[in-house]
CSV table of C-alpha atoms in Angstrom, one decimal:
chain,number,residue,atom,x,y,z
A,213,MET,CA,69.1,-21.9,-90.0
A,214,SER,CA,66.7,-20.9,-92.8
A,215,VAL,CA,63.6,-18.6,-91.9
A,216,LYS,CA,61.8,-21.3,-92.7
A,217,THR,CA,63.1,-23.5,-90.9
A,218,LYS,CA,62.1,-21.3,-88.0
A,219,ILE,CA,58.6,-20.4,-89.3
A,220,LYS,CA,58.3,-24.0,-88.4
A,221,LEU,CA,59.7,-24.6,-85.4
A,222,ALA,CA,57.8,-21.0,-83.6
A,223,SER,CA,55.0,-22.7,-85.2
A,224,PHE,CA,55.0,-26.2,-84.1
A,225,PHE,CA,55.5,-24.5,-80.3
A,226,LEU,CA,53.3,-22.3,-80.2
A,227,ILE,CA,50.9,-25.7,-81.4
A,228,ILE,CA,52.4,-27.5,-78.2
A,229,ILE,CA,51.9,-24.1,-75.4
A,230,SER,CA,48.0,-23.7,-77.5
A,231,ASN,CA,47.1,-27.5,-76.5
A,232,LEU,CA,48.8,-27.8,-73.0
A,233,SER,CA,47.0,-25.0,-72.7
A,234,CYS,CA,43.6,-26.2,-73.7
A,235,GLN,CA,44.1,-29.6,-71.4
A,236,GLU,CA,44.8,-27.3,-68.2
A,237,LYS,CA,41.7,-25.2,-69.2
A,238,LYS,CA,39.7,-28.9,-69.9
A,239,HIS,CA,41.2,-30.0,-66.8
A,240,ILE,CA,40.1,-27.2,-64.1
A,241,THR,CA,36.4,-27.1,-65.9
A,242,GLU,CA,36.6,-30.8,-65.1
A,243,ASN,CA,37.7,-31.0,-61.4
A,244,HIS,CA,34.3,-27.8,-61.0
A,245,GLN,CA,32.0,-30.3,-62.6
A,246,LYS,CA,33.2,-32.8,-60.4
A,247,THR,CA,32.8,-30.6,-57.1
A,248,ILE,CA,30.2,-29.7,-58.5
A,249,GLY,CA,28.6,-33.3,-59.0
A,250,MET,CA,30.0,-34.2,-55.8
A,251,SER,CA,27.1,-31.7,-54.2
A,252,ASP,CA,24.4,-33.2,-56.7
A,253,ASN,CA,25.5,-36.3,-54.8
A,254,VAL,CA,25.3,-36.0,-51.6
A,255,ILE,CA,22.3,-33.6,-51.8
A,256,GLN,CA,20.7,-36.5,-53.5
A,257,ALA,CA,21.8,-39.3,-51.5
A,258,VAL,CA,20.3,-37.3,-48.7
A,259,LEU,CA,16.4,-36.3,-50.8
A,260,LYS,CA,16.5,-40.0,-51.3
A,261,LYS,CA,16.7,-41.0,-47.7
A,262,GLN,CA,13.7,-38.1,-47.1
A,263,LEU,CA,11.8,-39.9,-49.6
A,264,GLU,CA,11.4,-43.1,-48.2
A,265,GLU,CA,11.3,-42.2,-44.8
A,266,GLY,CA,8.4,-40.0,-45.7
A,267,ALA,CA,7.2,-36.8,-44.5
A,268,THR,CA,6.2,-38.0,-40.1
A,269,ILE,CA,6.0,-34.4,-39.4
A,270,SER,CA,2.8,-33.6,-41.5
A,271,ILE,CA,1.3,-36.6,-38.6
A,272,ASP,CA,0.1,-35.7,-34.9
A,273,GLN,CA,3.4,-38.4,-34.5
A,274,ALA,CA,2.3,-38.1,-30.2
A,275,GLY,CA,-1.4,-39.4,-31.0
A,276,ALA,CA,0.4,-41.5,-33.1
A,277,GLU,CA,2.7,-42.4,-31.1
A,278,LEU,CA,5.5,-43.1,-33.5
A,279,PRO,CA,8.5,-41.9,-32.0
A,280,LYS,CA,10.7,-38.9,-32.9
A,281,THR,CA,13.4,-39.3,-35.3
A,282,PRO,CA,17.0,-37.4,-35.1
A,283,PHE,CA,18.3,-36.4,-37.8
A,284,THR,CA,21.5,-36.4,-38.9
A,285,LEU,CA,25.3,-34.5,-39.2
A,286,GLU,CA,24.8,-35.6,-43.9
A,287,GLU,CA,20.7,-34.3,-43.3
A,288,LEU,CA,21.7,-31.1,-41.2
A,289,ASN,CA,24.8,-30.7,-44.3
A,290,ALA,CA,22.7,-30.9,-47.2
A,291,SER,CA,20.4,-28.7,-45.4
A,292,ALA,CA,22.1,-25.6,-44.9
A,293,GLN,CA,24.6,-25.9,-48.4
A,294,THR,CA,20.3,-25.5,-49.5
A,295,VAL,CA,20.1,-23.1,-47.9
A,296,ASP,CA,23.8,-21.5,-48.7
A,297,ASP,CA,22.3,-21.9,-52.7
A,298,ILE,CA,19.0,-20.1,-52.0
A,299,LEU,CA,21.0,-17.4,-50.1
A,300,LYS,CA,23.2,-16.9,-53.4
A,301,SER,CA,21.0,-17.0,-55.6
A,302,ASN,CA,19.4,-14.4,-54.3
A,303,GLY,CA,22.6,-11.7,-54.0
A,304,PHE,CA,23.0,-12.4,-50.2
A,305,GLN,CA,27.0,-11.4,-49.7
A,306,GLU,CA,29.1,-13.8,-47.7
A,307,LEU,CA,30.8,-11.8,-44.7
A,308,LYS,CA,33.7,-12.5,-43.4
A,309,GLU,CA,35.6,-14.6,-40.7
A,310,GLU,CA,36.0,-12.4,-38.4
A,311,ASP,CA,33.2,-10.0,-38.9
A,312,PHE,CA,31.1,-13.3,-38.9
A,313,ASN,CA,32.5,-13.8,-35.4
A,314,LYS,CA,31.7,-10.8,-34.3
A,315,LYS,CA,27.5,-10.3,-35.4
A,316,ILE,CA,27.4,-13.8,-34.2
A,317,LYS,CA,28.6,-12.2,-30.8
A,318,ASN,CA,26.3,-8.9,-31.0
A,319,ILE,CA,23.1,-11.2,-31.6
A,320,PHE,CA,23.0,-14.1,-30.1
A,321,GLY,CA,25.9,-13.4,-26.9
A,322,ARG,CA,27.7,-17.3,-28.7
A,323,ILE,CA,31.6,-16.8,-29.0
A,324,ILE,CA,32.8,-18.9,-32.0
A,325,ASP,CA,35.5,-20.6,-31.6
A,326,THR,CA,38.3,-20.1,-34.5
A,327,LYS,CA,40.5,-23.0,-33.7
A,328,SER,CA,37.5,-25.8,-32.6
A,329,ASP,CA,36.7,-28.2,-36.1
A,330,THR,CA,33.0,-28.2,-35.5
A,331,LYS,CA,31.0,-26.6,-37.7
A,332,PHE,CA,27.6,-26.1,-36.6
A,333,LEU,CA,26.9,-24.2,-32.9
A,334,TYR,CA,23.3,-24.9,-32.1
A,335,LEU,CA,21.4,-21.9,-30.1
A,336,ASN,CA,19.2,-23.0,-28.4
A,337,PHE,CA,15.7,-20.2,-28.7
A,338,LEU,CA,14.3,-21.8,-25.2
A,339,ASP,CA,16.9,-22.0,-23.3
A,340,GLN,CA,20.0,-19.3,-24.5
A,341,CYS,CA,22.1,-20.5,-22.3
A,342,ASP,CA,22.1,-24.5,-23.2
A,343,ARG,CA,24.8,-25.4,-25.1
A,344,GLU,CA,24.4,-28.6,-25.4
A,345,PHE,CA,23.8,-29.7,-29.6
A,346,VAL,CA,20.0,-31.3,-30.6
A,347,MET,CA,19.5,-33.1,-33.2
A,348,TYR,CA,15.5,-32.6,-33.8
A,349,LYS,CA,13.8,-30.8,-36.2
A,350,ASN,CA,11.8,-27.3,-34.2
A,351,ASN,CA,8.6,-28.2,-33.8
A,352,GLY,CA,7.4,-25.1,-30.8
A,353,VAL,CA,7.6,-27.4,-28.2
A,354,ASP,CA,10.5,-29.0,-27.5
A,355,TYR,CA,12.7,-28.2,-30.2
A,356,ALA,CA,13.1,-24.5,-31.0
A,357,GLY,CA,16.5,-22.9,-32.3
A,358,LEU,CA,18.7,-22.3,-34.8
A,359,TYR,CA,22.3,-23.7,-36.3
A,360,ILE,CA,25.8,-21.6,-37.2
A,361,ASP,CA,26.6,-22.6,-40.0
A,362,LYS,CA,30.8,-21.1,-39.3
A,363,PRO,CA,32.2,-22.9,-42.8
A,364,ARG,CA,29.2,-21.6,-45.3
A,365,LYS,CA,28.9,-18.6,-42.4
A,366,ILE,CA,25.1,-18.2,-42.3
A,367,ILE,CA,22.5,-18.9,-40.0
A,368,THR,CA,20.0,-21.5,-40.1
A,369,GLU,CA,16.6,-23.6,-38.8
A,370,PHE,CA,17.0,-27.8,-40.1
A,371,TYR,CA,14.3,-28.2,-42.6
A,372,TYR,CA,13.9,-31.6,-44.6
A,373,LEU,CA,15.0,-30.9,-48.4
A,374,PRO,CA,11.4,-31.3,-49.9
A,375,GLU,CA,11.1,-28.6,-47.7
A,376,ILE,CA,12.9,-25.9,-49.3
A,377,LEU,CA,13.7,-27.9,-52.8
A,378,ASP,CA,11.4,-28.0,-55.7
A,379,TYR,CA,12.8,-32.0,-55.5
A,380,GLN,CA,10.6,-33.4,-58.2
A,381,LYS,CA,11.3,-31.0,-60.8
A,382,GLU,CA,15.7,-31.1,-59.2
A,383,PHE,CA,15.3,-34.4,-59.3
A,384,SER,CA,13.0,-35.6,-61.1
A,385,ALA,CA,14.8,-39.4,-61.3
A,386,LEU,CA,13.7,-39.8,-57.4
A,387,ASN,CA,10.1,-39.2,-58.8
A,388,GLU,CA,9.3,-43.6,-58.1
A,389,ILE,CA,9.5,-43.6,-54.5
A,390,GLU,CA,7.0,-41.8,-53.9
A,391,THR,CA,4.8,-44.8,-55.4
A,392,LYS,CA,5.0,-47.4,-53.2
A,393,LYS,CA,3.8,-47.4,-49.6
A,394,ILE,CA,5.5,-46.5,-46.2
A,395,ILE,CA,5.1,-47.8,-43.4
A,396,ARG,CA,6.4,-47.5,-39.7
A,397,HIS,CA,4.7,-49.7,-36.7
A,398,SER,CA,4.3,-47.5,-33.6
A,399,SER,CA,6.3,-47.4,-30.0
A,400,ASN,CA,2.8,-48.6,-28.3
A,401,GLN,CA,1.0,-51.9,-29.4
A,402,ASN,CA,3.2,-52.3,-32.7
A,403,MET,CA,0.8,-50.8,-34.2
A,404,GLU,CA,1.6,-50.4,-38.2
A,405,ILE,CA,1.1,-46.5,-39.4
A,406,GLU,CA,1.0,-45.8,-43.1
A,407,ILE,CA,3.5,-42.7,-43.5
A,408,PRO,CA,2.3,-39.8,-46.1
A,409,HIS,CA,4.2,-39.6,-48.9
A,410,TRP,CA,6.1,-35.5,-49.4
A,411,LYS,CA,3.8,-34.9,-52.5
A,412,ASP,CA,0.9,-35.7,-50.1
A,413,VAL,CA,2.2,-32.9,-47.6
A,414,PRO,CA,-1.1,-30.2,-48.4
A,415,ASP,CA,0.2,-27.0,-49.1
A,416,LEU,CA,3.9,-27.6,-49.4
A,417,LYS,CA,4.6,-25.6,-52.2
A,418,GLU,CA,3.6,-22.1,-50.2
A,419,GLN,CA,5.8,-24.4,-47.1
A,420,ARG,CA,8.2,-24.0,-48.8
A,421,LYS,CA,8.0,-20.8,-50.7
A,422,LYS,CA,7.4,-18.8,-46.8
A,423,ASN,CA,10.8,-21.6,-45.1
A,424,ASN,CA,12.9,-19.8,-48.4
A,425,GLN,CA,11.8,-16.5,-47.9
A,426,THR,CA,12.2,-16.8,-44.0
A,427,ILE,CA,15.9,-17.7,-45.1
A,428,ILE,CA,17.0,-14.6,-47.0
A,429,ALA,CA,14.7,-12.4,-44.7
A,430,ARG,CA,17.0,-13.7,-41.5
A,431,ASN,CA,20.3,-13.6,-43.6
A,432,MET,CA,19.7,-10.6,-44.8
A,433,TYR,CA,18.7,-8.6,-42.1
A,434,LEU,CA,21.0,-10.0,-39.4
A,435,LEU,CA,24.0,-10.6,-41.6
A,436,ASN,CA,23.9,-8.4,-45.0
A,437,ASP,CA,22.5,-5.4,-42.6
A,438,ASN,CA,19.8,-5.8,-45.4
A,439,LYS,CA,17.4,-3.4,-44.4
A,440,THR,CA,14.8,-3.5,-46.6
A,441,TYR,CA,12.9,-7.1,-44.7
A,442,ILE,CA,12.3,-5.4,-42.0
A,443,THR,CA,8.9,-4.9,-42.4
A,444,TRP,CA,8.3,-8.8,-44.0
A,445,LEU,CA,10.1,-10.3,-40.3
A,446,THR,CA,7.8,-8.3,-38.1
A,447,ALA,CA,4.3,-9.4,-40.6
A,448,HIS,CA,5.7,-12.7,-40.9
A,449,ASP,CA,8.5,-13.4,-38.7
A,450,LYS,CA,7.3,-13.1,-35.1
A,451,LYS,CA,7.6,-15.2,-33.2
A,452,PHE,CA,11.1,-15.9,-34.5
A,453,ILE,CA,11.6,-11.8,-33.2
A,454,LYS,CA,9.8,-12.8,-29.4
A,455,MET,CA,12.5,-14.7,-29.4
A,456,LEU,CA,15.4,-13.0,-30.7
A,457,VAL,CA,14.3,-10.4,-28.7
A,458,LYS,CA,13.3,-11.8,-25.5
A,459,ASN,CA,15.3,-15.0,-25.5
A,460,PHE,CA,19.0,-13.2,-26.6
A,461,GLY,CA,18.6,-9.7,-25.7
A,462,TYR,CA,18.9,-8.0,-28.6
A,463,ASP,CA,17.6,-4.6,-28.5
A,464,GLN,CA,19.1,-3.2,-31.9
A,465,GLU,CA,15.6,-2.7,-34.0
A,466,PRO,CA,13.6,0.2,-33.0
A,467,LYS,CA,10.8,-1.8,-35.7
A,468,PHE,CA,11.2,-5.1,-33.7
A,469,ASN,CA,11.4,-3.2,-30.0
A,470,GLU,CA,7.7,-1.3,-31.1
A,471,MET,CA,6.3,-4.4,-31.9
A,472,LEU,CA,6.8,-7.1,-28.8
A,473,ILE,CA,6.0,-3.3,-26.0
A,474,ASN,CA,2.4,-2.6,-28.3
A,475,ASP,CA,2.1,-6.7,-27.3
A,476,TYR,CA,3.0,-5.5,-24.0
A,477,ILE,CA,1.3,-2.4,-23.8
A,478,SER,CA,-2.0,-4.8,-24.7
A,479,ALA,CA,-1.5,-7.6,-23.0
A,480,ASN,CA,-4.0,-7.9,-19.7
A,481,ASP,CA,-0.5,-8.2,-17.3
A,482,GLN,CA,1.2,-5.2,-18.8
A,483,SER,CA,3.9,-5.4,-16.1
A,484,LYS,CA,6.1,-8.4,-17.8
A,485,ILE,CA,7.0,-5.5,-20.1
A,486,GLY,CA,10.1,-5.9,-17.4
A,487,GLU,CA,11.0,-8.8,-18.8
A,488,LEU,CA,12.3,-7.3,-22.3
A,489,ILE,CA,13.5,-4.4,-19.6
A,490,PHE,CA,15.8,-6.3,-17.7
A,491,SER,CA,16.6,-10.5,-18.1
A,492,LYS,CA,20.0,-12.8,-15.8
A,493,ASN,CA,23.1,-13.8,-19.0
A,494,CYS,CA,24.0,-17.3,-18.2
A,495,LYS,CA,26.5,-16.5,-15.8
A,496,LYS,CA,23.9,-15.1,-13.8
A,497,GLU,CA,24.4,-11.7,-13.7
A,498,LEU,CA,21.8,-8.3,-14.8
A,499,GLU,CA,21.3,-6.6,-18.4
A,500,ILE,CA,19.6,-4.6,-18.9
A,501,HIS,CA,18.8,-3.5,-22.3
A,502,GLU,CA,18.5,-0.1,-23.0
A,503,GLY,CA,17.7,-0.3,-27.0
A,504,ILE,CA,14.1,-1.0,-25.2
A,505,LEU,CA,14.1,1.7,-22.5
A,506,LYS,CA,15.3,4.0,-25.5
A,507,SER,CA,12.1,2.1,-27.5
A,508,ILE,CA,9.5,3.4,-24.8
A,509,VAL,CA,10.4,6.7,-24.7
A,510,SER,CA,9.5,7.1,-27.8
A,511,ILE,CA,6.3,5.0,-28.2
A,512,TYR,CA,5.7,7.5,-24.9
A,513,LYS,CA,6.7,10.6,-27.6
A,514,THR,CA,4.6,9.6,-30.9
A,515,ASN,CA,1.0,8.7,-28.1
A,516,SER,CA,2.2,10.9,-24.8
A,517,ASN,CA,-0.9,8.4,-23.4
A,518,PRO,CA,0.4,7.9,-19.7
A,519,LYS,CA,-1.3,4.9,-19.6
A,520,ASP,CA,1.3,3.5,-22.3
A,521,LEU,CA,4.0,2.9,-19.4
A,522,TYR,CA,1.7,1.8,-16.6
A,523,GLY,CA,3.5,-1.1,-17.0
A,524,LEU,CA,7.0,0.1,-15.8
A,525,LEU,CA,4.3,0.8,-12.9
A,526,GLU,CA,3.1,-2.6,-12.0
A,527,PHE,CA,6.1,-4.2,-12.6
A,528,CYS,CA,8.3,-1.2,-9.8
A,529,ARG,CA,6.0,-2.9,-7.4
A,530,LYS,CA,5.9,-6.1,-7.6
A,531,LEU,CA,10.1,-6.5,-7.8
A,532,LEU,CA,9.3,-4.2,-4.5
A,533,LYS,CA,7.2,-6.1,-2.8
A,534,SER,CA,7.0,-9.5,-4.7
A,535,GLU,CA,8.8,-12.8,-4.6
A,536,GLU,CA,8.8,-13.1,-8.3
A,537,PHE,CA,11.6,-11.9,-8.5
A,538,ASN,CA,13.3,-13.7,-6.1
A,539,ASP,CA,16.7,-14.5,-8.4
A,540,TYR,CA,17.6,-10.3,-7.8
A,541,SER,CA,19.8,-9.2,-5.4
A,542,GLU,CA,18.7,-6.3,-3.4
A,543,LYS,CA,21.5,-4.2,-5.5
A,544,GLU,CA,20.3,-5.6,-8.5
A,545,LYS,CA,16.9,-4.6,-8.1
A,546,VAL,CA,18.0,-1.0,-6.7
A,547,LYS,CA,19.9,-1.0,-10.1
A,548,MET,CA,16.7,-1.9,-12.3
A,549,ILE,CA,14.5,0.8,-11.0
A,550,ALA,CA,17.2,3.9,-11.3
A,551,TYR,CA,16.3,3.1,-15.1
A,552,ILE,CA,13.2,2.6,-14.9
A,553,ALA,CA,12.5,5.9,-13.1
A,554,ASN,CA,15.2,7.3,-15.2
A,555,THR,CA,12.8,6.8,-18.8
A,556,TYR,CA,9.3,6.7,-17.1
A,557,ASP,CA,9.9,10.0,-14.1
A,558,ILE,CA,11.9,12.6,-16.5
A,559,LEU,CA,8.9,12.3,-19.3
A,560,PHE,CA,6.4,12.4,-16.3
A,561,LYS,CA,8.2,15.3,-15.6
A,562,GLN,CA,8.2,17.0,-19.0
A,563,ASN,CA,4.6,16.4,-19.3
A,564,HIS,CA,3.2,19.0,-17.0
A,565,ARG,CA,-1.0,18.7,-17.9
A,566,ILE,CA,-3.3,15.9,-16.5
A,567,GLN,CA,-3.9,13.4,-18.8
A,568,ASN,CA,-7.5,11.3,-18.2
A,569,GLY,CA,-7.3,12.1,-14.5
A,570,TRP,CA,-3.0,11.4,-14.3
A,571,ASP,CA,-1.4,13.8,-11.8
A,572,SER,CA,1.2,14.7,-13.2
A,573,ARG,CA,3.5,14.6,-11.0
A,574,TRP,CA,2.7,11.2,-10.3
A,575,ASN,CA,6.1,9.3,-11.1
A,576,ILE,CA,7.6,5.6,-10.1
A,577,LEU,CA,9.9,7.2,-6.8
A,578,GLY,CA,6.8,7.9,-4.9
A,579,GLU,CA,4.2,5.6,-5.7
A,580,CYS,CA,6.8,2.3,-6.0
A,581,PHE,CA,7.6,2.8,-2.6
A,582,GLU,CA,4.1,3.6,-1.0
A,583,GLY,CA,3.9,1.5,1.7
A,584,SER,CA,7.3,1.6,2.2
A,585,SER,CA,6.9,-0.7,5.2
A,586,GLN,CA,5.9,-3.5,3.5
A,587,HIS,CA,9.2,-3.7,1.3
A,588,THR,CA,12.6,-6.0,2.0
A,589,ILE,CA,14.1,-2.2,-0.4
A,590,LYS,CA,13.9,0.9,2.3
A,591,TRP,CA,13.7,4.4,0.8
A,592,SER,CA,17.5,4.6,2.4
A,593,GLN,CA,18.8,2.0,1.4
A,594,LEU,CA,17.9,2.5,-2.3
A,595,LYS,CA,19.1,6.0,-2.0
A,596,ASP,CA,22.3,5.2,-0.6
A,597,GLU,CA,22.8,2.4,-3.5
A,598,MET,CA,22.4,5.1,-6.1
A,599,VAL,CA,24.2,8.2,-4.5
A,600,LYS,CA,27.3,5.4,-3.7
A,601,ASN,CA,26.8,5.1,-7.7
A,602,ASN,CA,27.1,7.9,-9.2
A,603,TYR,CA,23.7,7.7,-9.5
A,604,TYR,CA,24.1,4.8,-12.6
A,605,ASN,CA,25.4,8.2,-14.7
A,606,LEU,CA,22.4,8.0,-15.2
A,607,PRO,CA,20.9,11.8,-16.4
A,608,ASN,CA,18.4,13.1,-14.4
A,609,LEU,CA,18.3,10.8,-11.9
A,610,LYS,CA,19.7,12.9,-8.6
A,611,ASP,CA,17.4,15.4,-9.6
A,612,LEU,CA,13.8,12.9,-9.7
A,613,ILE,CA,15.4,11.4,-6.1
A,614,SER,CA,15.4,15.0,-4.3
A,615,TYR,CA,11.5,15.3,-6.5
A,616,ALA,CA,10.5,12.3,-5.3
A,617,GLU,CA,11.3,13.0,-2.1
A,618,GLY,CA,8.5,15.6,-1.7
A,619,PHE,CA,6.1,13.2,-1.5
A,620,ASP,CA,5.3,11.5,2.0
A,621,SER,CA,5.3,8.2,0.9
A,622,VAL,CA,8.9,9.0,0.0
A,623,GLY,CA,10.1,11.3,2.5
A,624,ALA,CA,8.8,10.4,5.9
A,625,PRO,CA,11.3,8.5,7.7
A,626,ASP,CA,11.6,4.8,7.3
């Protein structure tokens, strides 16, 4: 074979290989576009449905006597996909499955079953032990919760697409839908009620912006450990933080703890601060949120005002005298008093001065057991239980017991 022939054959094979390569690249690109198109089609179909139904959330459903309508799983999926797109476009880093599952357990106490085909889990902020899957939008009264999106590894509320998507711009072909009247029939007297369009919802643009900021801040802080969102959350998402700390016992962020503690300090009934420190888990076991106690110490050391701690004393008194805490056993109550004393009394012992007429010797163990004949728990019983449990490995508690016995109300025989 001549050299000239060899060159022609080589060129021929190069052309074939090049064509095959181009076809392969074209095939991959087409498949990718097809996937994106399918996703858009699903979102468009859901958006069309929601535009046709109108914005029932913008009217008083109870007053209009319109029955609440559940959303569909397809709507939840479209909402979650849109949320995921918002997060990805704002720098959110998707977690590995193991890391995501660990965070959900640490933050919300939920264990994700990796063998289950269920794509969403519901976190009920009104009852953290309730595992029922809810298909109604949050209204803060009947429904308040989050969805854990297992495949996308994010957390989200359910949003109607117009609440998070600039639908008039991105899906302008559907704008004509909102030129037609939407009528629903009430459940009482079968009255006809005109439903407003989404485009007529007051401040929809501002609501959408706030929803997007909320989505980003919650996921970036809780899942991506981005601390820069703490300030925004404490300023704009207080209800969420309160439910997170109080209902789910998330006490790992001092700024969140301090926000709630200060609310209780300024409240009429400061004793309710005990609700932040102690709770029962879903197994009916006592849980002690030590992060809250540490934050109380931090606040006191900053302000050095004994009255900031008054709620702890009031809680201790109610714990011993009131029937309000009958869900806790006597052994649990002793342990709760131990943790309060180890926090509160040591701060008073370290503060050897009288402030605003408050005696520096004044302490919880002494004051709580004043008039102990009325208590169901006696001093000797409390002391024996603490000794038996090696003072719950709490520093200072043994010395505080001895110190408290210097008070007549404590040291006197039961």
